[in-house]
Coordinates of C-alpha atoms in Angstrom, one line a residue:
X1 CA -2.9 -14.4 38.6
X2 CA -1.4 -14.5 42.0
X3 CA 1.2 -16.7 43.2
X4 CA 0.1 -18.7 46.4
X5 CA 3.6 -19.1 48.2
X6 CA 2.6 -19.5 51.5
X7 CA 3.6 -18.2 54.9
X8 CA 7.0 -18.5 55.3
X9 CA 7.4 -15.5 52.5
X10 CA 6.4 -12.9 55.1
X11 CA 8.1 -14.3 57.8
X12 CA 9.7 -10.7 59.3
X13 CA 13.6 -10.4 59.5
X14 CA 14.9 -11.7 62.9
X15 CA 16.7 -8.6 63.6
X16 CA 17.9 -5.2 61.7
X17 CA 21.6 -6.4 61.2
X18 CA 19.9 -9.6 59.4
X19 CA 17.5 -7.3 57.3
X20 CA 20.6 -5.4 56.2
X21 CA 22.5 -8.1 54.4
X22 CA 19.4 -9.7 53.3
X23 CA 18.6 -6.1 50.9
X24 CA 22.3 -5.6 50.4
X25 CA 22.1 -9.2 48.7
X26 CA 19.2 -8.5 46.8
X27 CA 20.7 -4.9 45.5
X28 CA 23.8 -6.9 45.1
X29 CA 22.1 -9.6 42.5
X30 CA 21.1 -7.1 40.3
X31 CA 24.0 -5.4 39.7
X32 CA 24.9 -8.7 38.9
X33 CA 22.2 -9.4 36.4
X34 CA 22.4 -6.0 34.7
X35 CA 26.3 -6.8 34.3
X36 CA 25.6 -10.4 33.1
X37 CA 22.6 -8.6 30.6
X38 CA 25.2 -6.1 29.6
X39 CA 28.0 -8.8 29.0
X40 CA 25.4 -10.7 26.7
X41 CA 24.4 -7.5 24.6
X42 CA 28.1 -7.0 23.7
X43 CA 28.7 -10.4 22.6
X44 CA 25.6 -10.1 20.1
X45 CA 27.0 -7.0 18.9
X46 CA 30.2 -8.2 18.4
X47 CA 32.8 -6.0 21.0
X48 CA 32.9 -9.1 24.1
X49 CA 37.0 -7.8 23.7
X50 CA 36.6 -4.0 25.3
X51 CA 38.5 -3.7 28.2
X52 CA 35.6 -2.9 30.3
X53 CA 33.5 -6.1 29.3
X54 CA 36.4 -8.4 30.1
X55 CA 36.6 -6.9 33.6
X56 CA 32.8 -7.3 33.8
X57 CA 33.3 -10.9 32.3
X58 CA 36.3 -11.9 35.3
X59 CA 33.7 -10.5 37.7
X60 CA 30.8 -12.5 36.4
X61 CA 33.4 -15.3 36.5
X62 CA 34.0 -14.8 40.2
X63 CA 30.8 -14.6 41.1
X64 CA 28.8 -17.6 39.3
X65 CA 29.0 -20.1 42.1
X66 CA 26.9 -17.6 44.6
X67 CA 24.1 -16.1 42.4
X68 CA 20.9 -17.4 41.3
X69 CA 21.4 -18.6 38.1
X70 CA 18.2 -19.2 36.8
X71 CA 17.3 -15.2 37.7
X72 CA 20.2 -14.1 36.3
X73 CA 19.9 -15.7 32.9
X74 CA 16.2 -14.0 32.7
X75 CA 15.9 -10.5 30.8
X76 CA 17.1 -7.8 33.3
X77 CA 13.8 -6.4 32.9
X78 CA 12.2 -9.4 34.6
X79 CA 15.1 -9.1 37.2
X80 CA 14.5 -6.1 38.5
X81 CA 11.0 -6.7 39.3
X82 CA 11.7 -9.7 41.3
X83 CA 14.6 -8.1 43.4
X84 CA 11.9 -5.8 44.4
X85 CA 9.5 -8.7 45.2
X86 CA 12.5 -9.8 47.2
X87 CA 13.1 -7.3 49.3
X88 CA 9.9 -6.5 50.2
X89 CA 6.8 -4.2 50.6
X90 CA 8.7 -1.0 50.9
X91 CA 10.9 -1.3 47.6
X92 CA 7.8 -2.8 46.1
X93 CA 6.2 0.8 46.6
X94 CA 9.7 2.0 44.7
X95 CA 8.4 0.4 41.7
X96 CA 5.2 0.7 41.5
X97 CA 5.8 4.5 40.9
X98 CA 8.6 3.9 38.5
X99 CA 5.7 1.8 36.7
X100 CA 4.6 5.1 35.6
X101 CA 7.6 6.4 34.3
X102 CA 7.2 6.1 30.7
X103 CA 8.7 9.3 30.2
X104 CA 12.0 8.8 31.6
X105 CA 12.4 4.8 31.9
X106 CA 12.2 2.2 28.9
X107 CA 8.6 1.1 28.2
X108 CA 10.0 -2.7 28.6
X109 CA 11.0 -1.8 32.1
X110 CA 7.8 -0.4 32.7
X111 CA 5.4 -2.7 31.5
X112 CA 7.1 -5.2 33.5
X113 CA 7.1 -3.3 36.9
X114 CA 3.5 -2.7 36.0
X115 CA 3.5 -6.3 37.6
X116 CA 3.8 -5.0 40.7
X117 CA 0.3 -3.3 41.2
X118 CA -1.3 -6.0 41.6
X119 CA 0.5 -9.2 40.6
X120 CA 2.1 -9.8 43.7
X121 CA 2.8 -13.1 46.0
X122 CA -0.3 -14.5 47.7
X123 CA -0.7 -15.6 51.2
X124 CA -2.7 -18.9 51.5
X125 CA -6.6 -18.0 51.9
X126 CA -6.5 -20.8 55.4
X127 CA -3.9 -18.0 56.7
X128 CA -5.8 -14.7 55.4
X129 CA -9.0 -16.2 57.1
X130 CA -6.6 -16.6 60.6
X131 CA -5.7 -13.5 59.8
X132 CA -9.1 -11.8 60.0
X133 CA -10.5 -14.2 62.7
X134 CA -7.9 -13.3 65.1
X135 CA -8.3 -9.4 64.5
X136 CA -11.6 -9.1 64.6
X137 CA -12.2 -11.7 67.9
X138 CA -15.0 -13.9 65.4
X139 CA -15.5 -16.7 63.5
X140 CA -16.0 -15.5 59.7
X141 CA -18.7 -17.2 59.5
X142 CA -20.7 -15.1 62.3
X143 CA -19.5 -11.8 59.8
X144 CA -20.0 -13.0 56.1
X145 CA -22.0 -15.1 54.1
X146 CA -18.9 -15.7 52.0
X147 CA -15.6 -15.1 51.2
X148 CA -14.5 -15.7 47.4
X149 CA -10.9 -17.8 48.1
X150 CA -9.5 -16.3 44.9
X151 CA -7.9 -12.9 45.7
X152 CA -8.8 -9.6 43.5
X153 CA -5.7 -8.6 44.3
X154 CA -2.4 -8.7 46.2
X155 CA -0.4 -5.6 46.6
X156 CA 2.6 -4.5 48.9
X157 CA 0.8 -4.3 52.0
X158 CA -1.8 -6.5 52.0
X159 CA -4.8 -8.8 50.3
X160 CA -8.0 -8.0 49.1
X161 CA -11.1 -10.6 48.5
X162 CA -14.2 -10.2 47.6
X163 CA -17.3 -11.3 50.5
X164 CA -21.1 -10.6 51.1
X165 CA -22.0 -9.8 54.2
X166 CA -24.8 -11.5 56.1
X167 CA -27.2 -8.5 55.1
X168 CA -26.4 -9.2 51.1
X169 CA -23.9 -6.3 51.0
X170 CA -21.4 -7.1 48.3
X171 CA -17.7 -6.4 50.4
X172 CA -14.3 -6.1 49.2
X173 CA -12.0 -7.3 52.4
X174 CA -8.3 -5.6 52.6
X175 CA -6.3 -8.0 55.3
X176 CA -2.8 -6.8 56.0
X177 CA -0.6 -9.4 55.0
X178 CA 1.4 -11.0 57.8
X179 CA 4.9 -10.0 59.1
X180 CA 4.3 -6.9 56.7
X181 CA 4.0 -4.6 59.6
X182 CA 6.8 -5.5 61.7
X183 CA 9.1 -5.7 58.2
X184 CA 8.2 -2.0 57.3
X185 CA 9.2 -1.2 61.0
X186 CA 12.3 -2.6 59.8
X187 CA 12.9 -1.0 56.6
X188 CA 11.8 2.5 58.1
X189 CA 14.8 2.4 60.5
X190 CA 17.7 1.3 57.6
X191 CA 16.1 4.0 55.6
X192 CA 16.5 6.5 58.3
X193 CA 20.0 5.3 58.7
X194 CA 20.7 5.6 55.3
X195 CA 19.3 9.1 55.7
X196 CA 21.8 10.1 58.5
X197 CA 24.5 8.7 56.0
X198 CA 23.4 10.4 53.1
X199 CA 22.8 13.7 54.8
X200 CA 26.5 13.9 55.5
X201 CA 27.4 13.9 51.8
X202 CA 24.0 15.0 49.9
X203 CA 22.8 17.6 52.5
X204 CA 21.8 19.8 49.8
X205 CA 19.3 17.3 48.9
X206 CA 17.7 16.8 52.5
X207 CA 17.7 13.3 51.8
X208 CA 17.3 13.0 55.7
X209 CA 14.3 15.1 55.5
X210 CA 12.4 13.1 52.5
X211 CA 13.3 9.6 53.9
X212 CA 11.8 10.5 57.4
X213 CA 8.6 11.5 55.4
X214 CA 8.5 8.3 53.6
X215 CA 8.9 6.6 56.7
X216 CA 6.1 8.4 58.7
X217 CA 3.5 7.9 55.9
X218 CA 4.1 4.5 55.0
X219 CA 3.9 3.4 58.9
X220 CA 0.6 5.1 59.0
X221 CA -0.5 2.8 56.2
X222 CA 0.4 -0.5 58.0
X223 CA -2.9 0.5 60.6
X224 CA -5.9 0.0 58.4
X225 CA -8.3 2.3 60.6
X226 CA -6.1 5.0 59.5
X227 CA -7.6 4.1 56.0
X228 CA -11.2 3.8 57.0
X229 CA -10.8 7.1 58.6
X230 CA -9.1 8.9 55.3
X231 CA -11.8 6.9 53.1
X232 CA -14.9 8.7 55.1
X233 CA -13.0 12.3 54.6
X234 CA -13.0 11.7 50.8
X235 CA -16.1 10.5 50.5
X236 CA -17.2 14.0 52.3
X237 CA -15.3 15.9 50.3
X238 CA -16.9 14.6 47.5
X239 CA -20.6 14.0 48.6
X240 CA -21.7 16.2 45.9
X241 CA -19.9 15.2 43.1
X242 CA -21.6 11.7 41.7
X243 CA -18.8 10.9 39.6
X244 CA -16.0 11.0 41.7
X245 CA -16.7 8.1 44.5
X246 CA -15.2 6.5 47.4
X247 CA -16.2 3.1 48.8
X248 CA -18.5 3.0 52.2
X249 CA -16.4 1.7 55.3
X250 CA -18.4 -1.1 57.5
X251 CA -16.4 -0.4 60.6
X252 CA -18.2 -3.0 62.8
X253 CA -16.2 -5.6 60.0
X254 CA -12.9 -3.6 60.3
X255 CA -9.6 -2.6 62.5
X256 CA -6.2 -2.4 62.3
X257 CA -5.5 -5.6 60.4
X258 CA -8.7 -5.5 58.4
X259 CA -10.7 -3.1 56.3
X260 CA -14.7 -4.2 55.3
X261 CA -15.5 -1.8 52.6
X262 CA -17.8 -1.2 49.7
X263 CA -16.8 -3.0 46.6
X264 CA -16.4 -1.9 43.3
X265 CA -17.2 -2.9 39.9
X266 CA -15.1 -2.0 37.5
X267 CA -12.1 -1.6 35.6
X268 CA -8.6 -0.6 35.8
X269 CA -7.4 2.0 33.7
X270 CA -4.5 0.1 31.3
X271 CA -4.4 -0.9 27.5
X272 CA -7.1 -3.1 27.4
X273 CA -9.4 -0.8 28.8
X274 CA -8.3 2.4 26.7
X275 CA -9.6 0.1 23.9
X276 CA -12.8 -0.3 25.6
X277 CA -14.0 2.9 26.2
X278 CA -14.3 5.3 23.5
X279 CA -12.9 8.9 22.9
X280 CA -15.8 10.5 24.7
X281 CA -15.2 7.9 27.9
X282 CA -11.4 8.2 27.4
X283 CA -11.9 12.3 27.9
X284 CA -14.6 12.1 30.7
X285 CA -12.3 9.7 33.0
X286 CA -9.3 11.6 32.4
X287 CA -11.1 14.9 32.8
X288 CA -12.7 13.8 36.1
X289 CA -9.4 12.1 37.4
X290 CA -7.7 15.4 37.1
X291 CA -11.0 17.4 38.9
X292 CA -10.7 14.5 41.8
X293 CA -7.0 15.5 42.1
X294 CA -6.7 19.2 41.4
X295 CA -10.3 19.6 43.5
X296 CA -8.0 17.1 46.5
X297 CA -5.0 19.4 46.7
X298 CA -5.8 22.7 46.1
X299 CA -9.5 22.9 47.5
X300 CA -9.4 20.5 50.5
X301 CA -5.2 20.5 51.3
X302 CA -6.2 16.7 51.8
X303 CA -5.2 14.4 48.9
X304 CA -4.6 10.6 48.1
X305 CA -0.8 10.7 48.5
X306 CA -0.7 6.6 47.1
X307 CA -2.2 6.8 43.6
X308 CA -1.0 4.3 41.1
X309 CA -3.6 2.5 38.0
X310 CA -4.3 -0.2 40.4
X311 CA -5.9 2.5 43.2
X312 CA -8.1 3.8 39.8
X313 CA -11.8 2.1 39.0
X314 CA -13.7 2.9 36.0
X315 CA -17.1 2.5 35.8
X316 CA -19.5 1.8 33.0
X317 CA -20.7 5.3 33.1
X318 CA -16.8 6.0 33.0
X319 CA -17.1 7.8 36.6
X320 CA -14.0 7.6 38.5
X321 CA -13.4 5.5 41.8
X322 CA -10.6 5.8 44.2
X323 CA -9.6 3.0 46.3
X324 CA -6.3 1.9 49.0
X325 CA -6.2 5.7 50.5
X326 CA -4.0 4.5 53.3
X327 CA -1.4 7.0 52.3
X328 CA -3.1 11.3 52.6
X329 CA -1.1 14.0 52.5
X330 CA -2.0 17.1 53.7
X331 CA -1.3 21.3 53.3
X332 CA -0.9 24.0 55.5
X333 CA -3.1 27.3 54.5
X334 CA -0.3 29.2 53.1
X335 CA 1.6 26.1 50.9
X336 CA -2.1 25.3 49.4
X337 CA -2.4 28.8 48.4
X338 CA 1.0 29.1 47.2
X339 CA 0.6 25.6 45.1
X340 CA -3.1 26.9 43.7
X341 CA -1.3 30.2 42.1
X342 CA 1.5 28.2 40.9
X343 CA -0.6 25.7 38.7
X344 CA -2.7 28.5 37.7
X345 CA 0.5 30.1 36.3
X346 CA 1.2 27.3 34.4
X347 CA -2.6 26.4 33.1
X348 CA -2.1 30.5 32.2
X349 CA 1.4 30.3 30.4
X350 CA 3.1 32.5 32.7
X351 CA 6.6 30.9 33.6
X352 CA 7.5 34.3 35.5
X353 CA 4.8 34.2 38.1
X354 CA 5.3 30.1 38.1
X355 CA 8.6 30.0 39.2
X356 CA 7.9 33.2 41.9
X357 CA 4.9 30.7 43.4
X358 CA 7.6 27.5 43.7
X359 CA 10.1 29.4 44.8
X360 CA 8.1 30.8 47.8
X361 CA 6.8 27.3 48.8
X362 CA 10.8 26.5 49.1
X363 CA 12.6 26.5 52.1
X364 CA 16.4 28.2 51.9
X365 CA 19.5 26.2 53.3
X366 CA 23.0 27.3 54.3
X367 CA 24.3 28.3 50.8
X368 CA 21.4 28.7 48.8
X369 CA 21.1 31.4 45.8
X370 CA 17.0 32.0 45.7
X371 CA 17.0 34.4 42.7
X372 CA 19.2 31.8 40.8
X373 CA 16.8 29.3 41.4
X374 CA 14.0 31.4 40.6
X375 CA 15.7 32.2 37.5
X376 CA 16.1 28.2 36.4
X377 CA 13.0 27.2 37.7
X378 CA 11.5 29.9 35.1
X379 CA 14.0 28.9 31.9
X380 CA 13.0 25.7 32.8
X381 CA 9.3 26.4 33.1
X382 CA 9.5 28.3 29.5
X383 CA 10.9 25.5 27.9
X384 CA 8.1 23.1 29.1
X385 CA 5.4 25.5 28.0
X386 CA 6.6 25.0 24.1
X387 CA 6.1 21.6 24.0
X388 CA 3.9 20.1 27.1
X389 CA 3.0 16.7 26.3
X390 CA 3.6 13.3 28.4
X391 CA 6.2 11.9 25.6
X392 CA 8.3 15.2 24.9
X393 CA 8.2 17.0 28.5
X394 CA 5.4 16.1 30.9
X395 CA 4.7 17.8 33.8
X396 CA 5.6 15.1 36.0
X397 CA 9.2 15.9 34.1
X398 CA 9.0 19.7 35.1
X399 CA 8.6 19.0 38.8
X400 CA 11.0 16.6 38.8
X401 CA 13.4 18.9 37.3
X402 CA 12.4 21.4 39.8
X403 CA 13.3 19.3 42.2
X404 CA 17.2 18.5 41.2
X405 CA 17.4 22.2 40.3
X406 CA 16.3 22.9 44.0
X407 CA 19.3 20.3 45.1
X408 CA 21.6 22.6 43.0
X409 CA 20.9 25.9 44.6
X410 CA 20.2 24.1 47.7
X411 CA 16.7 25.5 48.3
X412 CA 14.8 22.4 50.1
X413 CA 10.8 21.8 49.5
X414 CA 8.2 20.4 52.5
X415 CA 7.9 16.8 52.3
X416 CA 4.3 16.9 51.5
X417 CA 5.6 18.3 47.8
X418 CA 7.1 14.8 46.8
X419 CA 3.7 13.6 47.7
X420 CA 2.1 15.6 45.5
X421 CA 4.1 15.2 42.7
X422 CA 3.4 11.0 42.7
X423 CA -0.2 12.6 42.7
X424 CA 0.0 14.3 40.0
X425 CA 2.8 12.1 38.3
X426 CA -0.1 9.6 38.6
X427 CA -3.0 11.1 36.7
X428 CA -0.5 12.4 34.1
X429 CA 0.6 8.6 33.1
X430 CA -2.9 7.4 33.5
X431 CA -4.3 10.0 31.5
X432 CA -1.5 9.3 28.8
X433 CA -2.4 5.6 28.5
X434 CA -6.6 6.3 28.3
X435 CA -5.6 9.9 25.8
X436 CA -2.0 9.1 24.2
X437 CA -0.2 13.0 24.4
X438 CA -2.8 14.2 26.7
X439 CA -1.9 17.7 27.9
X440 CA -2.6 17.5 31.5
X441 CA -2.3 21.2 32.1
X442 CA -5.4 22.1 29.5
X443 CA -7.3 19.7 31.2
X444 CA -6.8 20.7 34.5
X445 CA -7.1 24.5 33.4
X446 CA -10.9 25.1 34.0
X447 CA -10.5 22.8 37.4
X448 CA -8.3 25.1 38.7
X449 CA -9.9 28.2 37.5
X450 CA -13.0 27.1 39.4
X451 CA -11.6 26.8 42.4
X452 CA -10.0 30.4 41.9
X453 CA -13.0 32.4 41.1
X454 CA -14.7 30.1 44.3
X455 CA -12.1 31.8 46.6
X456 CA -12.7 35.1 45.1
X457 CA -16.6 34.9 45.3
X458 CA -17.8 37.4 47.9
X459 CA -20.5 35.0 49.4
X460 CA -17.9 32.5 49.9
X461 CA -15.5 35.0 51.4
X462 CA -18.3 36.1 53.9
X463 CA -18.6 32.9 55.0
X464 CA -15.1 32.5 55.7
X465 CA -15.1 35.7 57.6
X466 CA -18.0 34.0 59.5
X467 CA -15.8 30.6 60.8
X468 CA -13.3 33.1 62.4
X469 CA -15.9 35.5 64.1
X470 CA -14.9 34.1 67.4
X471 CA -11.4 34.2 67.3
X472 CA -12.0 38.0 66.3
X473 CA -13.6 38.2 69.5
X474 CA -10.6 36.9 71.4
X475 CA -8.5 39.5 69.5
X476 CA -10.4 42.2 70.8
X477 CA -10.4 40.9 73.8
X478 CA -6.9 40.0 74.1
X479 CA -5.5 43.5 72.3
X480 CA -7.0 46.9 73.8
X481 CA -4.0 47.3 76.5
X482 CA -1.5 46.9 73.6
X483 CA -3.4 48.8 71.3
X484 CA -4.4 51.5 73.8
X485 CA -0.7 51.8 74.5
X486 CA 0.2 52.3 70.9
X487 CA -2.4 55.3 70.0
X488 CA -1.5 56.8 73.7
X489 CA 1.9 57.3 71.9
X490 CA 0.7 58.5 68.8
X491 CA -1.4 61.1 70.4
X492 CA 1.9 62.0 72.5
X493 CA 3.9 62.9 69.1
X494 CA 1.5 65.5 68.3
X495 CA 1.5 66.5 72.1
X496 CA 5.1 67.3 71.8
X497 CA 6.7 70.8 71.4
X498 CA 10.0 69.6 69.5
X499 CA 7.7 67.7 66.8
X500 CA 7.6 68.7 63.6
X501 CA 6.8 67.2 59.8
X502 CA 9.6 65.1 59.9
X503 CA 8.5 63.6 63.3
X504 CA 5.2 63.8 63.1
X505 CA 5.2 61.6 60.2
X506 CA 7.7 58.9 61.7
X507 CA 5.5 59.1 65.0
X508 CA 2.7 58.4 63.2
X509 CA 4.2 55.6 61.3
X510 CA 5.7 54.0 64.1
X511 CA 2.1 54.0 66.4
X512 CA 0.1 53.2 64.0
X513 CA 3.2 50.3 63.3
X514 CA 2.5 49.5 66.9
X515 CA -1.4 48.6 66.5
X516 CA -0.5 46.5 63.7
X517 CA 1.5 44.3 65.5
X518 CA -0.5 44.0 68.2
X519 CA -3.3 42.5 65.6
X520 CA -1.0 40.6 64.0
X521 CA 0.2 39.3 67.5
X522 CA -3.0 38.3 68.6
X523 CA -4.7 37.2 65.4
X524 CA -2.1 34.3 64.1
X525 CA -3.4 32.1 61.4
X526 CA -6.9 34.2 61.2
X527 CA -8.3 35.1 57.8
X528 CA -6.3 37.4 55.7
X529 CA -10.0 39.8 55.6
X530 CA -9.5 40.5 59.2
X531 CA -6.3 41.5 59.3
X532 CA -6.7 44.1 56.5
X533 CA -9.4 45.4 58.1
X534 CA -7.5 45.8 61.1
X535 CA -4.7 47.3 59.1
X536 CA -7.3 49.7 57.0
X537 CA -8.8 51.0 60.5
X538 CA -5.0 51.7 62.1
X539 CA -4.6 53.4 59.3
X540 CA -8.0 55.7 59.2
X541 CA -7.5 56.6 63.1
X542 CA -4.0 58.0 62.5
X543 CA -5.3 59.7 59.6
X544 CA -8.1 61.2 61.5
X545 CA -5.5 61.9 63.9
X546 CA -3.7 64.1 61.6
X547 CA -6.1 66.0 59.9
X548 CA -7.8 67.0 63.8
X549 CA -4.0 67.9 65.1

């Protein structure tokens, strides 16, 4: 149940110096309540006289008049969630993915931050119907039949109620909770100041680099129609695949405060429901939320880059529903390629062609040692392999690892890898609580297989080829002078009097060098089929070339 404590919660910051203090405070309190927790676990346990716990003790001592005492005195796992609460929407989003950290955080700490998916302060429903009135220019009752007051939910961003629509559609309305937007602004210029600071000391991490991603994707999520838009590109993704759904978007009912969308029945996947279902429904959901998610990144370079068990419906069939896709992220060709191979190697036990893939998709810094990394990444990757379970080393534990190891040789990855990572981080944890030790990478080994031998079909390639047919066109429109330029020279080696093996072959090198940049010139980012053709026919002319001369 959600607490209703009214307006003056989301009241914004009145200015960025005043935002500062007010998280420095928070961060402040709980070093203070781990140190009070820690004081109080030493006393039980009978060493309250070590050096370092009466220093902690004088500090607490110092200290008492200014804290909230009635926090403090909670268990520091209940502490740490409502610092978070405190401080607002963006460090809420800090612990909803450390929710899913069973793997590397205590299960206390966990369970208790799992509070934060949903479980979050309430705005009034007079003020959430302002709120929607004054968006979409109408009364609410012109719109909907009715609005249930009671919230399904409250979450970082925003609230969502359930309504019917005049027509008897059954609604699920998203309203952006008030000052939220403005507060993110905010936080999204500290953070990039903390960046710039950072950078100076952690360059090796790009901490600069990662922040400013953050930062761009979660101001796109305070603009529902950015939502509604991502929401239609799933669901046509996925139009032939029954049990992997999106919700319908009523755009008349929505804009950038409010989202009118499809609501769905179902369940979330926790502990109550992995009673529920059975072990055939347990392996169906978790089997099609790895398809959704393997079939999102590595066929469509288009996947939901926000994915925590709240986002996650089951139905009574156990298909899959995904929900709150305000956050995408997205590849380019040659990084989606790159990321397909490297989870094939895994799903195929091959650390040595793993750690090649990653280390290709990383970007090297001032410093870096590239076949050291490769050469971690790959002990690291073998190690996994023996035992690759959620509990003893998950694969959310392997790319994390990756990660620091990339900080170490200072080899930097794009920002949209961190995204995928809570992606897949996701599914792993939610699969573990539905399947307890479920091996992610078996399951997703026939998903990504599929879409390997779809890439390789020779139907599908011709179609490819097909898209780019006119941007072949340009090319030969765009390339005969340069072309014409490079065979005039080749011809004019074998013209020569001074040419001989030696020459001949480096002429014809070099010309037929000379058409193939000129292709590659002109062609850019067209399909990999054209360009070896282009190569294959440089190649024949000079041949033919040297067999006439």
């Amino acid at each position: 149940m959600t607490n209703d404590i009214g307006f003056e919660y989301y009241q914004t910051p009145k200015g960025l110096v005043r935002r500062y203090f007010q998280t420095l405070g928070q961060l402040s309190g709980l070093f203070y309540g781990y140190s009070y927790s820690y004081v109080q676990e030493r006393k039980a346990a009978g060493t309250a006289r070590a050096l370092k716990v009466l220093l902690l003790r004088f500090y607490l001592f110092i200290g008492w008049p200014f804290v909230d005492r009635n926090l403090v005195q909670q268990p520091f796992n209940e502490q740490f969630r409502v610092r978070l609460e405190r401080m607002g929407p963006t460090y809420i989003k800090l612990g909803q993915i450390l929710s899913l950290r069973e793997d590397l955080l205590p299960k206390a700490l966990t369970d208790e931050l799992k509070n934060l998916l949903t479980e979050l302060p309430a705005v009034s429903f007079d003020r959430y119907v302002l709120i929607i009135e004054e968006d979409l220019d109408r009364p609410v009752e012109e719109m909907f039949a009715s609005i249930d007051p009671e919230p399904l939910g409250s979450a970082s961003l925003a609230q969502t109620h359930r309504a019917w629509l005049k027509t008897g559609e059954d609604v699920a309305l998203k309203v952006l909770k008030p000052g939220v937007r403005e507060t993110v602004e905010m936080d999204t210029k500290l953070l990039r100041f903390y960046g710039w600071w950072l950078q100076l000391f952690l360059s090796r991490f790009q901490p600069a680099q990662l922040i400013n991603e953050f930062s761009r994707y979660t101001l796109l999520e305070v603009d529902l129609r950015n939502e509604a838009t991502n929401a239609e590109v799933f669901s046509a993704n996925f139009s032939e695949e029954p049990d992997i759904r999106f919700p319908e978007i009523y755009r008349e009912f929505s804009n950038r405060d409010v989202l009118c969308m499809e609501f769905f029945e179902g369940r979330m996947p926790n502990a109550e429901t992995a009673v529920q279902l059975n072990d055939q429904e347990s392996r169906k959901v978790v089997d099609l939320g790895v398809q959704a998610i393997i079939e999102m990144i590595f066929r469509d370079a288009f996947f939901h880059a926000d994915l925590h068990p709240g986002n996650l419906i089951i139905f009574e069939d156990a298909s899959v529903g995904f929900i709150d896709m305000g956050m995408v992220g997205r590849f380019d060709r040659a990084t989606q390629r790159l990321m397909l191979y490297y989870m094939y190697s895994l799903a195929q036990e091959n650390p040595a062609d793993a750690a090649r893939y990653l280390t290709a998709m990383a970007q090297a810094g001032r410093g870096s040692d590239v076949a050291g990394f490769r050469r971690a990444v790959e002990d690291l990757s073998t190690r996994w392999l023996r035992t690759p379970t959620f509990h003893e080393f998950s694969l959310g534990q392997l790319i994390l690892e990756s990660v620091l190891l990339a900080g170490k040789y200072r080899i930097v990855y794009p920002g949209e890898i961190i995204l995928m990572v809570k992606a897949l981080i996701t599914v792993e944890g939610v699969g573990n609580q539905l399947v307890p030790d479920v091996n992610v990478t078996d399951v997703s080994r026939k998903h990504v297989r599929q879409i390997i031998f779809h890439r390789l079909n020779i139907v599908q390639i011709a179609k490819d080829s097909l898209l780019v047919l006119p941007e072949l066109i340009e090319v030969m429109q765009r390339s005969p002078l340069v072309i014409n330029q490079g065979l005039e020279f080749l011809e004019s080696r074998f013209k020569t009097k001074e040419s001989g093996p030696l020459t001949d072959a480096l002429g014809t090198i070099f010309g037929v060098g000379l058409v193939i940049a000129a292709a590659i010139m002109a062609l850019g980012d067209v399909s990999p089929i054209i360009w070896g053709g282009l190569i294959v026919l440089a190649f024949m002319s000079a041949g033919v070339d040297l067999i006439r001369k």
